[in-house]
CSV table of C-alpha atoms in Angstrom, one decimal:
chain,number,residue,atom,x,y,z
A,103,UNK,CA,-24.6,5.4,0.9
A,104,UNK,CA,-27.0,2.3,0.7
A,105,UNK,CA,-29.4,1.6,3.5
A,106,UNK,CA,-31.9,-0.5,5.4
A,107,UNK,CA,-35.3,1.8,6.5
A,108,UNK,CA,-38.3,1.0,8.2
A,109,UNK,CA,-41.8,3.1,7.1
A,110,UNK,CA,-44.3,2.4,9.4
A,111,UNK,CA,-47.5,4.3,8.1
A,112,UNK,CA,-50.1,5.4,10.4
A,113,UNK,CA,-52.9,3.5,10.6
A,114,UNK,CA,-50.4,0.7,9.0
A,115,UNK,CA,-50.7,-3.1,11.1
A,116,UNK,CA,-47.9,-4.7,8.7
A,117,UNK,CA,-44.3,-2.8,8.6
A,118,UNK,CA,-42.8,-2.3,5.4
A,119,UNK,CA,-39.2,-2.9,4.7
A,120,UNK,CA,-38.0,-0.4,1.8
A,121,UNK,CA,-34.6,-1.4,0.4
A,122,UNK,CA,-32.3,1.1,-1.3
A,123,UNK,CA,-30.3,-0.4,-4.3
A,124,UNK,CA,-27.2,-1.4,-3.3
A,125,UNK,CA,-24.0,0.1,-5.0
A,126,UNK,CA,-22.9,-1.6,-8.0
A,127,UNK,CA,-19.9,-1.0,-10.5
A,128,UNK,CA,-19.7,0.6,-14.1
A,129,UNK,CA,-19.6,-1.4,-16.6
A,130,UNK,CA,-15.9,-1.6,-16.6
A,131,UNK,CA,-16.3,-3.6,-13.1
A,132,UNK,CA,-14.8,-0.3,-11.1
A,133,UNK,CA,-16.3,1.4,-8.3
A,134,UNK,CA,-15.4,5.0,-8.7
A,135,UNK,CA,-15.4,7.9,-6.5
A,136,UNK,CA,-14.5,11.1,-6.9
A,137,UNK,CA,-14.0,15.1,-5.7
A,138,UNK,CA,-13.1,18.1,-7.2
A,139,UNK,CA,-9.3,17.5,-8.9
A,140,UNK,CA,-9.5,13.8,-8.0
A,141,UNK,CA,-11.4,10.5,-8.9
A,142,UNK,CA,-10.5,7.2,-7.4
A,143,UNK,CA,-11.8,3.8,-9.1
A,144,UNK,CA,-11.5,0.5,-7.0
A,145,UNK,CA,-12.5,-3.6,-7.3
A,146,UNK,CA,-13.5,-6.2,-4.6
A,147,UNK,CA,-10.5,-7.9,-5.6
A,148,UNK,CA,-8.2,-6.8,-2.9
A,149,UNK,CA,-10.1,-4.0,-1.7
A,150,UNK,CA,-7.9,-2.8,-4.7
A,151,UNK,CA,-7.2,0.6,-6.4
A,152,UNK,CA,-7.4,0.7,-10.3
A,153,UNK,CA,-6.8,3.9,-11.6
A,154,UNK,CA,-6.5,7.6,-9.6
A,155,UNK,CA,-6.6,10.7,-11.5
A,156,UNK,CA,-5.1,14.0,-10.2
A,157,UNK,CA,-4.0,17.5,-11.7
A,158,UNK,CA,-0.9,18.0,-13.7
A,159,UNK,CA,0.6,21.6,-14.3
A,160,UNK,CA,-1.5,21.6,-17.1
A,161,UNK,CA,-4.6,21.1,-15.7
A,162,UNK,CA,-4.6,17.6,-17.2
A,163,UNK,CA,-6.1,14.3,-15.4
A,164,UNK,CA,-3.2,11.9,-15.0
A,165,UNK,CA,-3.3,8.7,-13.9
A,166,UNK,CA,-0.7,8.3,-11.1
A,167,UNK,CA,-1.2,4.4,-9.7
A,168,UNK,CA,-0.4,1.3,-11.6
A,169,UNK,CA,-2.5,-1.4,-12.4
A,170,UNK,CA,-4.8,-3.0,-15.0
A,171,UNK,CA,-7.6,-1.9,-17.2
A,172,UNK,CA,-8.9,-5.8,-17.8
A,173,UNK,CA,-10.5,-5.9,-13.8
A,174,UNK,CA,-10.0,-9.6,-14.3
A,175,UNK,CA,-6.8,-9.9,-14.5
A,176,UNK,CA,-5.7,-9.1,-11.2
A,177,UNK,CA,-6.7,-12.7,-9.9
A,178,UNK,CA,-4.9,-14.3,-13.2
A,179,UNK,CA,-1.3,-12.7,-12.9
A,180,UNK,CA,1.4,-14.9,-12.3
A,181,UNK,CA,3.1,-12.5,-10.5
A,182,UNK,CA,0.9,-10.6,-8.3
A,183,UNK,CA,2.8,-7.6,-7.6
A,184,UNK,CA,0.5,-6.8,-5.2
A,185,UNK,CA,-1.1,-3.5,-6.7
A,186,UNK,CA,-2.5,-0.9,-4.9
A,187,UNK,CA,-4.2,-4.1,-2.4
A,188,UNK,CA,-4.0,-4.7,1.1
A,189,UNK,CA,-2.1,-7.5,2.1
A,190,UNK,CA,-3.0,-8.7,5.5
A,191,UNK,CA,-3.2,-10.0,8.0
A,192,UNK,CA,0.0,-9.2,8.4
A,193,UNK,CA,1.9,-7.4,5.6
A,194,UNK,CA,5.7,-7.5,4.5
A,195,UNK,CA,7.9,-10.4,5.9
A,196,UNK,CA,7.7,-13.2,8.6
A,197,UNK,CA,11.1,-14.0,9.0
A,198,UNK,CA,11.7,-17.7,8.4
A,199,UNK,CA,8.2,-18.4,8.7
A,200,UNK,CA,7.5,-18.2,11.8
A,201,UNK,CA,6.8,-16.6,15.1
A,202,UNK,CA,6.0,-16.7,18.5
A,203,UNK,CA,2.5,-15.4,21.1
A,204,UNK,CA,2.6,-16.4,25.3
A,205,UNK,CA,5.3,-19.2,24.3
A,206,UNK,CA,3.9,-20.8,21.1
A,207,UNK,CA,5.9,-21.2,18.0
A,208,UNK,CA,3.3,-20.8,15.0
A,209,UNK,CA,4.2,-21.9,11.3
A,210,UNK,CA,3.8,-19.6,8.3
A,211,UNK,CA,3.7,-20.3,4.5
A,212,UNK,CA,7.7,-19.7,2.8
A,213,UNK,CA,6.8,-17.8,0.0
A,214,UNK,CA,9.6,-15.6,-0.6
A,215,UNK,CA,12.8,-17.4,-0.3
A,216,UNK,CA,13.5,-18.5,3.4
A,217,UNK,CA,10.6,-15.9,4.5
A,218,UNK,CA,6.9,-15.1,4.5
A,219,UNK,CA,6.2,-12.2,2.9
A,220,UNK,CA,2.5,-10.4,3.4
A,221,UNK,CA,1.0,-14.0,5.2
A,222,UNK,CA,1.6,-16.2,1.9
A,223,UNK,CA,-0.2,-16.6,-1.0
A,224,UNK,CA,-3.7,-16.4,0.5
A,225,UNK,CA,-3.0,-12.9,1.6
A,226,UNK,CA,-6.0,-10.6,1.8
A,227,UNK,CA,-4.6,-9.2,-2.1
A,228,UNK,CA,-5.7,-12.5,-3.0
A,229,UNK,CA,-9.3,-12.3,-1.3
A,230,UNK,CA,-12.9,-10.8,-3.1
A,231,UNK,CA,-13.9,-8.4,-0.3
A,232,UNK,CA,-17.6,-7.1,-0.1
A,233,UNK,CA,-18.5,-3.8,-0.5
A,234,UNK,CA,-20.6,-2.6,1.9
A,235,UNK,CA,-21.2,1.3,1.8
A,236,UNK,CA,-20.6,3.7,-1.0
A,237,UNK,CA,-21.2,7.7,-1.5
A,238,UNK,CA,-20.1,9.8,-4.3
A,239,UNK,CA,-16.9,10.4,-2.0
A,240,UNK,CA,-16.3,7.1,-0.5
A,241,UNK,CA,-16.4,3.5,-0.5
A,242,UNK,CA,-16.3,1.0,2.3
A,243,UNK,CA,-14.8,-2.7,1.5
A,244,UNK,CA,-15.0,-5.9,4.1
A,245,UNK,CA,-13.4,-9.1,4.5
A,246,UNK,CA,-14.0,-12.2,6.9
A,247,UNK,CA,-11.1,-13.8,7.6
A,248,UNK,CA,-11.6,-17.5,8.7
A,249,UNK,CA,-8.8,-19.1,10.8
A,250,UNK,CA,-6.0,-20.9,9.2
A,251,UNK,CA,-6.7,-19.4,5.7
A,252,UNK,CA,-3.6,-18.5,5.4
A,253,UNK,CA,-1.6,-20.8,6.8
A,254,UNK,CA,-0.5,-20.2,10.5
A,255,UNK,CA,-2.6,-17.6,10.8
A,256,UNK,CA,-5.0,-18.6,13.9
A,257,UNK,CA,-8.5,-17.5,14.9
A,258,UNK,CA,-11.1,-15.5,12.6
A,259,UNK,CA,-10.0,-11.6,11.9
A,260,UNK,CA,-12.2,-8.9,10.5
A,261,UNK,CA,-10.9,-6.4,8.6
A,262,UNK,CA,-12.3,-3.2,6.8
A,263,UNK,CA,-11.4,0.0,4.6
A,264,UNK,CA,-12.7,2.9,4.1
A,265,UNK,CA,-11.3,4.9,1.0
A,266,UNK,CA,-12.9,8.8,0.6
A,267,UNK,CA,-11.5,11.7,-1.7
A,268,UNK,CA,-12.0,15.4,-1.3
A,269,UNK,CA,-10.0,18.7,-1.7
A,270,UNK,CA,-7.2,17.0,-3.4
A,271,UNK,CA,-7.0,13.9,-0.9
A,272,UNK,CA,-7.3,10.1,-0.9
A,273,UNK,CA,-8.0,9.0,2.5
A,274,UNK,CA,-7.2,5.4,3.8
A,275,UNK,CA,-8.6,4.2,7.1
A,276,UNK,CA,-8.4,0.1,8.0
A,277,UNK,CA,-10.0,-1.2,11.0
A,278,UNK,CA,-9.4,-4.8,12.3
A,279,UNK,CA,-10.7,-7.4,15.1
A,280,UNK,CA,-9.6,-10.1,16.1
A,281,UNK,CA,-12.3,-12.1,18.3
A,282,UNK,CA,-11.3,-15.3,19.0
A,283,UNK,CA,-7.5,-15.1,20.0
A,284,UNK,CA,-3.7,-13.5,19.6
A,285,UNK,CA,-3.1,-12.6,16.4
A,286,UNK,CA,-0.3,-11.1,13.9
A,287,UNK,CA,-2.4,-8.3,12.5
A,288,UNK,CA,-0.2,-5.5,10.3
A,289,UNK,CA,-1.6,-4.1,7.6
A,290,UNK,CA,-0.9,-1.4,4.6
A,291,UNK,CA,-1.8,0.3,1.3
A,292,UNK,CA,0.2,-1.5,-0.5
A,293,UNK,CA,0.5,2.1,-3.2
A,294,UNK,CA,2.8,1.8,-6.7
A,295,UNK,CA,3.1,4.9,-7.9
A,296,UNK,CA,4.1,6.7,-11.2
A,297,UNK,CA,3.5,10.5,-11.3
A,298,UNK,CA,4.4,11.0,-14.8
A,299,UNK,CA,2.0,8.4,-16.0
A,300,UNK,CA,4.7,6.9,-18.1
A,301,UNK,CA,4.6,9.6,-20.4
A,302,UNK,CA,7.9,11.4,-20.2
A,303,UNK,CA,9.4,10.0,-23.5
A,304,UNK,CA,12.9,11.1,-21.9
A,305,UNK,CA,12.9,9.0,-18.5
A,306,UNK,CA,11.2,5.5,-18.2
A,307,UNK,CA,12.8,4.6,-15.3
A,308,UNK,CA,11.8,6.4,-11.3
A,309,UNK,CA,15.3,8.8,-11.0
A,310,UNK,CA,13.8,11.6,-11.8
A,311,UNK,CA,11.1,11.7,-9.3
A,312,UNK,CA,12.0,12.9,-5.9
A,313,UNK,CA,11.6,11.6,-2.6
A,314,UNK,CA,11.3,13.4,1.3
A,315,UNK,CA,11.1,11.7,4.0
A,316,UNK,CA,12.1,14.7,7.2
A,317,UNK,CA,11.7,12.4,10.1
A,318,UNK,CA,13.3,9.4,8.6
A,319,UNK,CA,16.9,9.2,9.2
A,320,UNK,CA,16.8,6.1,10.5
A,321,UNK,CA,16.3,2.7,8.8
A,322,UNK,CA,16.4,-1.1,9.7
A,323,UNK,CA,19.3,-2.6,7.7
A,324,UNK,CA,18.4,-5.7,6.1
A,325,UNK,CA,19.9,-9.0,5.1
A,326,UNK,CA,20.0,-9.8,1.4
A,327,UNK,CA,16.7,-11.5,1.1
A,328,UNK,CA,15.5,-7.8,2.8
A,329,UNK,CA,14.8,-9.1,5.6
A,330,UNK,CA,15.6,-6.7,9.0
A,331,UNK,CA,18.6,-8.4,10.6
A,332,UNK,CA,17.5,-6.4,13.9
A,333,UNK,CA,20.0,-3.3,13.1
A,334,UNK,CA,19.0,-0.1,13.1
A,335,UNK,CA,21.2,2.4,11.2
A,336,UNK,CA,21.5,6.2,10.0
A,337,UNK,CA,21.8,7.3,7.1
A,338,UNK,CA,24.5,10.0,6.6
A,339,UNK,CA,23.7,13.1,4.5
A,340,UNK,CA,23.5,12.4,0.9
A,341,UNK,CA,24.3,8.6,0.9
A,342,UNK,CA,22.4,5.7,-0.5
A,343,UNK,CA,19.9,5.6,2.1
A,344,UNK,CA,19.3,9.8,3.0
A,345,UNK,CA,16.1,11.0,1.7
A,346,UNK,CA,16.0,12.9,5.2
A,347,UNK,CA,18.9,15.4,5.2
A,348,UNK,CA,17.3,17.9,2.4
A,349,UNK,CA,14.3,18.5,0.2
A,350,UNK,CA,15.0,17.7,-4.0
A,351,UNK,CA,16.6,14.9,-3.5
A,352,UNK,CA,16.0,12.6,-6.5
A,353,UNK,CA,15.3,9.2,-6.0
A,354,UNK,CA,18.5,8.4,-8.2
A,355,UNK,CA,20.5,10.7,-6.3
A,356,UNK,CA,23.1,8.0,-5.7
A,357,UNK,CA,23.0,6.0,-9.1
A,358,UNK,CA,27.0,6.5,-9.3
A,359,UNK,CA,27.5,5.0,-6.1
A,360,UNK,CA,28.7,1.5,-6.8
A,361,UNK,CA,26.8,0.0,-3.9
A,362,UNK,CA,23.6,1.3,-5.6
A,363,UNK,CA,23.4,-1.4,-7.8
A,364,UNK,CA,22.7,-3.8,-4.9
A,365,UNK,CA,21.7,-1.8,-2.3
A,366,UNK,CA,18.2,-3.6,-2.0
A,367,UNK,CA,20.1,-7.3,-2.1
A,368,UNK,CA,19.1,-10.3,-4.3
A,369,UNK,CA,22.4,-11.2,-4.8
A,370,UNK,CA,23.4,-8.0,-5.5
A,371,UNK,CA,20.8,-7.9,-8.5
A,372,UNK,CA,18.6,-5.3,-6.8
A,373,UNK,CA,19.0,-1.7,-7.8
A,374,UNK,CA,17.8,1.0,-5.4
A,375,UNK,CA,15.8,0.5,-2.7
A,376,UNK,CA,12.9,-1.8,-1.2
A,377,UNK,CA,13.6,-1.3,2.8
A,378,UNK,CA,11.9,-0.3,6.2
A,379,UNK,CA,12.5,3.8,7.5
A,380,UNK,CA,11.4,4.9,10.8
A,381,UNK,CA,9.5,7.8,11.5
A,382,UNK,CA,11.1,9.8,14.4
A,383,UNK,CA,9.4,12.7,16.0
A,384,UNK,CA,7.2,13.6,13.2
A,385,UNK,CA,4.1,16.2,15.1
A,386,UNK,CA,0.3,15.2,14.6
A,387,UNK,CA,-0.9,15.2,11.0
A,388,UNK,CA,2.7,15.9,9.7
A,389,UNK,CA,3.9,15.2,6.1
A,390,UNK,CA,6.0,12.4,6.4
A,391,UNK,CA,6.5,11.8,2.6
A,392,UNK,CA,7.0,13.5,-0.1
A,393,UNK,CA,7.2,12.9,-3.7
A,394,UNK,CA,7.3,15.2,-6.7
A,395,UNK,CA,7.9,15.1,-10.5
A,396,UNK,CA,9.3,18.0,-12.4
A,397,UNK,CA,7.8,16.9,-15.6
A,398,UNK,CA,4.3,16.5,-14.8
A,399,UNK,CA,4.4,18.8,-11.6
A,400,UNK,CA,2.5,16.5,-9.6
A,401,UNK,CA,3.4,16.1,-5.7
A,402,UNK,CA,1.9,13.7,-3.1
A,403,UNK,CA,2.2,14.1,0.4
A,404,UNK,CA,1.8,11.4,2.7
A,405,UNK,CA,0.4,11.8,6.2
A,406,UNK,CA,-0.1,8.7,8.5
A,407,UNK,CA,-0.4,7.2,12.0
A,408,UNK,CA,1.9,4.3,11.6
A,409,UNK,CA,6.0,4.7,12.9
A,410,UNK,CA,7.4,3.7,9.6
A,411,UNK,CA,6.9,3.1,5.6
A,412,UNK,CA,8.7,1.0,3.2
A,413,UNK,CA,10.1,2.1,0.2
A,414,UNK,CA,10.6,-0.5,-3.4
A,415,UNK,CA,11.4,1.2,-6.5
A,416,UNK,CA,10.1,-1.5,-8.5
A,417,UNK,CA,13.6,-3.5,-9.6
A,418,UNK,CA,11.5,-6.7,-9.9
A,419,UNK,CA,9.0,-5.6,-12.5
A,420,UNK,CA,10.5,-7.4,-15.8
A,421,UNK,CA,8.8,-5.4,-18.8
A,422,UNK,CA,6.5,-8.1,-19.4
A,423,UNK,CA,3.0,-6.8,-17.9
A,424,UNK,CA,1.5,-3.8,-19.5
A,425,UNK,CA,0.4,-0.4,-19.1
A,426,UNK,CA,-3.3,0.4,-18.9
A,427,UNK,CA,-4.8,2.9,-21.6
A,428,UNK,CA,-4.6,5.9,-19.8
A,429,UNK,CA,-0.2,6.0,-19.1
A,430,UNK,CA,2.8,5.6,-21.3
A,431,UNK,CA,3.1,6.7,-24.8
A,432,UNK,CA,3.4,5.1,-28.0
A,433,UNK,CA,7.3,3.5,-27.8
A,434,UNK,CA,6.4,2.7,-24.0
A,435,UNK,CA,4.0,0.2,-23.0
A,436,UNK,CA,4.8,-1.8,-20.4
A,437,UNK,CA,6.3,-1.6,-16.6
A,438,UNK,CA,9.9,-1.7,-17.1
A,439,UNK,CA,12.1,-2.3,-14.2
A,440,UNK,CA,12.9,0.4,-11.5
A,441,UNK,CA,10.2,2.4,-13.5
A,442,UNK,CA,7.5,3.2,-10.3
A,443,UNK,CA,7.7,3.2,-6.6
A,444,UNK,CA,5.2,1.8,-3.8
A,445,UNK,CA,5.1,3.1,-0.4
A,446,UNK,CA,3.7,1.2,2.2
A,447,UNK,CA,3.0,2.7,5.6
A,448,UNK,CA,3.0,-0.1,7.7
A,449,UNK,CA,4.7,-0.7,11.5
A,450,UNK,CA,8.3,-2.0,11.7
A,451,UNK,CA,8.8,-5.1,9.1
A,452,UNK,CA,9.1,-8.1,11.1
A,453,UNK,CA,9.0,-6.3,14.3
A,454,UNK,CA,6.9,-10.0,15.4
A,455,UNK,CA,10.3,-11.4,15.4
A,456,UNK,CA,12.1,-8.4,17.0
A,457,UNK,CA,11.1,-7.8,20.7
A,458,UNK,CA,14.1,-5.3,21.1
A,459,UNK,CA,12.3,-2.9,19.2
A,460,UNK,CA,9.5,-2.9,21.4
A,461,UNK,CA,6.7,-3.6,19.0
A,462,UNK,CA,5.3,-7.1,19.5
A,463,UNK,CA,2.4,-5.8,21.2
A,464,UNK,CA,1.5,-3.3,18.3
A,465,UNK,CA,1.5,-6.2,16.0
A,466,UNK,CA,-0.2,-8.9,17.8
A,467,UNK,CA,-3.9,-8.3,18.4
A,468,UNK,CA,-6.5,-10.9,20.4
A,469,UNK,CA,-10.1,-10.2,21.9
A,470,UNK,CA,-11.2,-7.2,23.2
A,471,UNK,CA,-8.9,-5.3,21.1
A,472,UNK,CA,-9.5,-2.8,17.7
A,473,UNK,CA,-6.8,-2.4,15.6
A,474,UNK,CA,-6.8,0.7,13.4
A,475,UNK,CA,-4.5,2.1,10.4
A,476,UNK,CA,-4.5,5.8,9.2
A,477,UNK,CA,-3.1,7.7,6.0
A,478,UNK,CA,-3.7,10.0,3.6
A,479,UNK,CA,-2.0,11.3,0.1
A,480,UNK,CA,-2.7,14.8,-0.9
A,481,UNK,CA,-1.7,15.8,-4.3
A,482,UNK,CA,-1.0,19.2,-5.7
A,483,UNK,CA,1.8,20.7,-8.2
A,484,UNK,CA,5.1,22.3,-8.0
């Protein structure tokens, strides 16, 4: 880690200020970090991860996130998908752009239909954080957060990650302020995973991967923009919406379900799933996720502190961006759609807007207060 020390010799009347170099990237502009089995590589540019490598039954590195290999192209993308970043202050939707604190109705940008989705277009994905720690094993970003930078988003928030690897385990922990007055503050890894890499030359697409979620049997039912309408439902054993009732169940478990094909709305144009499940019951330090692939034999278990994650199996990716160097093979290059999966730990999805679920308070955050965020993905093989 970099440093400020004093050296005060002896006999010495003037004190010395010794500064250690502070941390800088390789040459490819990525901050990396790594751990036996693992190496993480991350940019300023939305306290982002670029590339993780992990074990595959082989023994092989494999690179299991999404991304970029040109580090400055993240800003130029049209679309933004949001890769591996933190969106903040307050991440997923604000339904019709706006909300409410002691009686005040507060305005939000509309970027996503009707709604605001991860505070608009000035999100914190969008900001340069600074980086102001780094180890071998870790690597500290921060961001200042001026008021009204994204709009309708009041008073000055500070935010910070830490991201560490060790023993087979990225570690995530965001801490927030906000010092001046009531705030929306949610935040989350906003994660897109592939654990094949893009390299099975039999399956482009998610389906074969599977997904666990134990404690998750609930879900908030949203409207076809994916917005919660304020139900919460249960998912019966081996429907659409189970990845609760059994272990092994692949994530296109319930392709030949007719509803399937628009089961995450957009006019019935979005295929599998990009909704809100509840985390019921799960004890301390629990897995609450899991995901595996047969062909590479990766798994990644997710532990966390928050009550919920989302789940998008990528419908909206097009084909058009590219894979980076290190996934696909030779007839598959780009990021075809329903071909990864993010999963965002986060609190309940417009639960601002939602005072029946009873967690306003745990998304609003003013003076005095420290918000905090906790997960962690440990990989391993079948």
């Amino acid at each position: 880690m970099w440093y400020f020390t004093t050296v005060v010799p002896l006999l010495a009347v003037v004190v010395t200020s010794v500064v250690a170099k502070p941390p800088s990237p390789g040459e490819d502009g990525k901050y990396t970090i790594s751990s036996s089995g693992i190496k993480a590589q991350f940019i300023p540019y939305g306290a982002t991860l670029t590339n993780l490598f992990v074990k595959d039954k082989k023994g092989q590195d494999v690179d299991v996130v999404l991304g970029y290999d040109d580090v400055g192209y993240y800003p130029k993308d049209p679309g933004h998908p949001v890769y591996n970043s933190i969106p903040g202050r307050y991440a997923n939707r604000i339904g019709k752009g706006k909300y409410t604190i002691d009686g005040t109705t507060y305005i939000t940008q509309l970027n996503d239909g009707d709604n605001t989705l991860h505070s608009g277009t000035n999100n914190w994905s969008y900001r340069v954080w600074n980086v102001t720690a780094a180890t071998e094993d870790s690597i500290t970003f921060e961001v200042r957060d001026a008021s009204n930078s994204s709009q309708g988003m009041l008073g000055l928030v500070n935010g910070r990650v830490t991201y560490s690897v060790g023993n087979g385990t990225w570690k995530i922990k965001m801490e927030a302020t906000s010092p001046e007055t009531k705030s929306p503050l949610m935040l989350t890894q906003h994660t897109y995973f592939n654990l094949d890499a893009y390299k099975n030359p039999d399956q482009l697409k998610i389906w074969n991967h599977t997904l666990y979620m134990p404690y998750s049997k609930r879900y908030l039912v949203a409207d076809d923009g994916a917005l919660p309408t304020g139900e919460i439902a249960t998912a019966a054993p081996d429907s659409i919406n189970d990845f609760a009732s059994r272990s092994g169940l692949f994530l296109g478990h319930a392709r030949n379900d007719p509803k399937f094909a628009g089961n995450c709305g957009g006019g019935g144009a979005c295929e599998g799933y990009n909704g809100y499940w509840l985390i019921d019951g799960a004890p301390k330090d629990a897995v609450v996720v899991s995901i595996t692939s047969a062909f590479s034999g990766i798994t990644a278990d997710l532990r966390t502190d928050q009550p919920g994650v989302v789940v998008y199996s990528c419908n909206w990716m097009d084909g058009t961006a590219s894979l980076k160097k290190t996934q696909g093979t030779g007839a598959n290059r780009k990021v075809v759609r329903s071909s990864c999966i993010a999963i965002e730990a986060q609190d309940y999805a417009d639960g601002i807007n939602h005072p029946e679920w009873g967690r306003v308070d745990k998304q609003i955050t003013g003076p005095g207060q420290n918000y905090s965020w906790e997960s962690s993905w440990t990989f391993g093989k079948l």
